């Protein structure tokens, strides 16, 4: 059994669920700010996944 693909899948699922929850609970102005910061957030998340994969 390969652990790394499973870890990535769980992390991606958690990220998607968190984003959906935040968007559903935010106001229109907050959604606009979320769209602006989405690129930075995705890049940071990828960096975190790469760091976790380096540790494993």
mmCIF file with all atom_site columns, C-alpha atoms in Angstrom:
data_model
loop_
_atom_site.group_PDB
_atom_site.id
_atom_site.type_symbol
_atom_site.label_atom_id
_atom_site.label_alt_id
_atom_site.label_comp_id
_atom_site.label_asym_id
_atom_site.label_entity_id
_atom_site.label_seq_id
_atom_site.pdbx_PDB_ins_code
_atom_site.Cartn_x
_atom_site.Cartn_y
_atom_site.Cartn_z
_atom_site.occupancy
_atom_site.B_iso_or_equiv
_atom_site.pdbx_formal_charge
_atom_site.auth_seq_id
_atom_site.auth_comp_id
_atom_site.auth_asym_id
_atom_site.auth_atom_id
_atom_site.pdbx_PDB_model_num
ATOM 1  C CA . UNK A 1 1  ? 0.000   0.000  0.000  1.00 0.00 ? 1  UNK A CA 1
ATOM 2  C CA . UNK A 1 2  ? 1.355   3.397  -0.944 1.00 0.00 ? 2  UNK A CA 1
ATOM 3  C CA . UNK A 1 3  ? 1.016   5.989  1.772  1.00 0.00 ? 3  UNK A CA 1
ATOM 4  C CA . UNK A 1 4  ? 2.024   9.128  -0.119 1.00 0.00 ? 4  UNK A CA 1
ATOM 5  C CA . UNK A 1 5  ? -0.878  9.174  -2.628 1.00 0.00 ? 5  UNK A CA 1
ATOM 6  C CA . UNK A 1 6  ? -3.268  8.546  0.241  1.00 0.00 ? 6  UNK A CA 1
ATOM 7  C CA . UNK A 1 7  ? -1.804  11.428 2.265  1.00 0.00 ? 7  UNK A CA 1
ATOM 8  C CA . UNK A 1 8  ? -2.067  13.747 -0.724 1.00 0.00 ? 8  UNK A CA 1
ATOM 9  C CA . UNK A 1 9  ? -5.665  12.704 -1.302 1.00 0.00 ? 9  UNK A CA 1
ATOM 10 C CA . UNK A 1 10 ? -6.646  13.292 2.300  1.00 0.00 ? 10 UNK A CA 1
ATOM 11 C CA . UNK A 1 11 ? -4.885  16.670 2.349  1.00 0.00 ? 11 UNK A CA 1
ATOM 12 C CA . UNK A 1 12 ? -6.517  17.729 -0.921 1.00 0.00 ? 12 UNK A CA 1
ATOM 13 C CA . UNK A 1 13 ? -9.933  16.645 0.336  1.00 0.00 ? 13 UNK A CA 1
ATOM 14 C CA . UNK A 1 14 ? -9.461  18.572 3.555  1.00 0.00 ? 14 UNK A CA 1
ATOM 15 C CA . UNK A 1 15 ? -8.385  21.667 1.636  1.00 0.00 ? 15 UNK A CA 1
ATOM 16 C CA . UNK A 1 16 ? -11.361 21.512 -0.722 1.00 0.00 ? 16 UNK A CA 1
ATOM 17 C CA . UNK A 1 17 ? -13.772 20.979 2.156  1.00 0.00 ? 17 UNK A CA 1
ATOM 18 C CA . UNK A 1 18 ? -12.318 23.901 4.071  1.00 0.00 ? 18 UNK A CA 1
ATOM 19 C CA . UNK A 1 19 ? -12.530 26.212 1.062  1.00 0.00 ? 19 UNK A CA 1
ATOM 20 C CA . UNK A 1 20 ? -16.145 25.202 0.393  1.00 0.00 ? 20 UNK A CA 1
ATOM 21 C CA . UNK A 1 21 ? -17.084 25.859 4.003  1.00 0.00 ? 21 UNK A CA 1
ATOM 22 C CA . UNK A 1 22 ? -15.350 29.251 4.041  1.00 0.00 ? 22 UNK A CA 1
ATOM 23 C CA . UNK A 1 23 ? -16.979 30.345 0.783  1.00 0.00 ? 23 UNK A CA 1
ATOM 24 C CA . UNK A 1 24 ? -20.434 29.230 1.896  1.00 0.00 ? 24 UNK A CA 1
ATOM 25 C CA . UNK A 1 25 ? -20.154 31.159 5.180  1.00 0.00 ? 25 UNK A CA 1
ATOM 26 C CA . UNK A 1 26 ? -18.622 34.375 3.800  1.00 0.00 ? 26 UNK A CA 1
ATOM 27 C CA . UNK A 1 27 ? -20.207 37.592 2.594  1.00 0.00 ? 27 UNK A CA 1
ATOM 28 C CA . UNK A 1 28 ? -19.958 38.904 -0.958 1.00 0.00 ? 28 UNK A CA 1
ATOM 29 C CA . UNK A 1 29 ? -17.067 41.221 -0.045 1.00 0.00 ? 29 UNK A CA 1
ATOM 30 C CA . UNK A 1 30 ? -15.185 38.429 1.681  1.00 0.00 ? 30 UNK A CA 1
ATOM 31 C CA . UNK A 1 31 ? -15.656 36.181 -1.379 1.00 0.00 ? 31 UNK A CA 1
ATOM 32 C CA . UNK A 1 32 ? -14.059 38.870 -3.529 1.00 0.00 ? 32 UNK A CA 1
ATOM 33 C CA . UNK A 1 33 ? -11.053 38.972 -1.200 1.00 0.00 ? 33 UNK A CA 1
ATOM 34 C CA . UNK A 1 34 ? -10.852 35.166 -1.238 1.00 0.00 ? 34 UNK A CA 1
ATOM 35 C CA . UNK A 1 35 ? -10.632 35.167 -5.023 1.00 0.00 ? 35 UNK A CA 1
ATOM 36 C CA . UNK A 1 36 ? -7.735  37.624 -4.913 1.00 0.00 ? 36 UNK A CA 1
ATOM 37 C CA . UNK A 1 37 ? -5.800  35.530 -2.424 1.00 0.00 ? 37 UNK A CA 1
ATOM 38 C CA . UNK A 1 38 ? -6.563  32.120 -3.926 1.00 0.00 ? 38 UNK A CA 1
ATOM 39 C CA . UNK A 1 39 ? -3.349  31.936 -5.949 1.00 0.00 ? 39 UNK A CA 1
ATOM 40 C CA . UNK A 1 40 ? -1.164  32.620 -2.914 1.00 0.00 ? 40 UNK A CA 1
ATOM 41 C CA . UNK A 1 41 ? -3.080  30.075 -0.888 1.00 0.00 ? 41 UNK A CA 1
ATOM 42 C CA . UNK A 1 42 ? -2.698  27.346 -3.499 1.00 0.00 ? 42 UNK A CA 1
ATOM 43 C CA . UNK A 1 43 ? 1.042   27.972 -3.804 1.00 0.00 ? 43 UNK A CA 1
ATOM 44 C CA . UNK A 1 44 ? 1.439   27.850 -0.017 1.00 0.00 ? 44 UNK A CA 1
ATOM 45 C CA . UNK A 1 45 ? -0.534  24.628 0.182  1.00 0.00 ? 45 UNK A CA 1
ATOM 46 C CA . UNK A 1 46 ? 1.618   23.025 -2.500 1.00 0.00 ? 46 UNK A CA 1
ATOM 47 C CA . UNK A 1 47 ? 4.720   24.039 -0.573 1.00 0.00 ? 47 UNK A CA 1
ATOM 48 C CA . UNK A 1 48 ? 3.334   22.436 2.585  1.00 0.00 ? 48 UNK A CA 1
ATOM 49 C CA . UNK A 1 49 ? 2.562   19.208 0.720  1.00 0.00 ? 49 UNK A CA 1
ATOM 50 C CA . UNK A 1 50 ? 6.063   19.130 -0.718 1.00 0.00 ? 50 UNK A CA 1
ATOM 51 C CA . UNK A 1 51 ? 7.556   19.649 2.742  1.00 0.00 ? 51 UNK A CA 1
ATOM 52 C CA . UNK A 1 52 ? 5.433   16.839 4.180  1.00 0.00 ? 52 UNK A CA 1
ATOM 53 C CA . UNK A 1 53 ? 6.453   14.540 1.338  1.00 0.00 ? 53 UNK A CA 1
ATOM 54 C CA . UNK A 1 54 ? 10.118  15.361 2.003  1.00 0.00 ? 54 UNK A CA 1
ATOM 55 C CA . UNK A 1 55 ? 9.687   14.372 5.652  1.00 0.00 ? 55 UNK A CA 1
ATOM 56 C CA . UNK A 1 56 ? 8.118   11.032 4.737  1.00 0.00 ? 56 UNK A CA 1
#
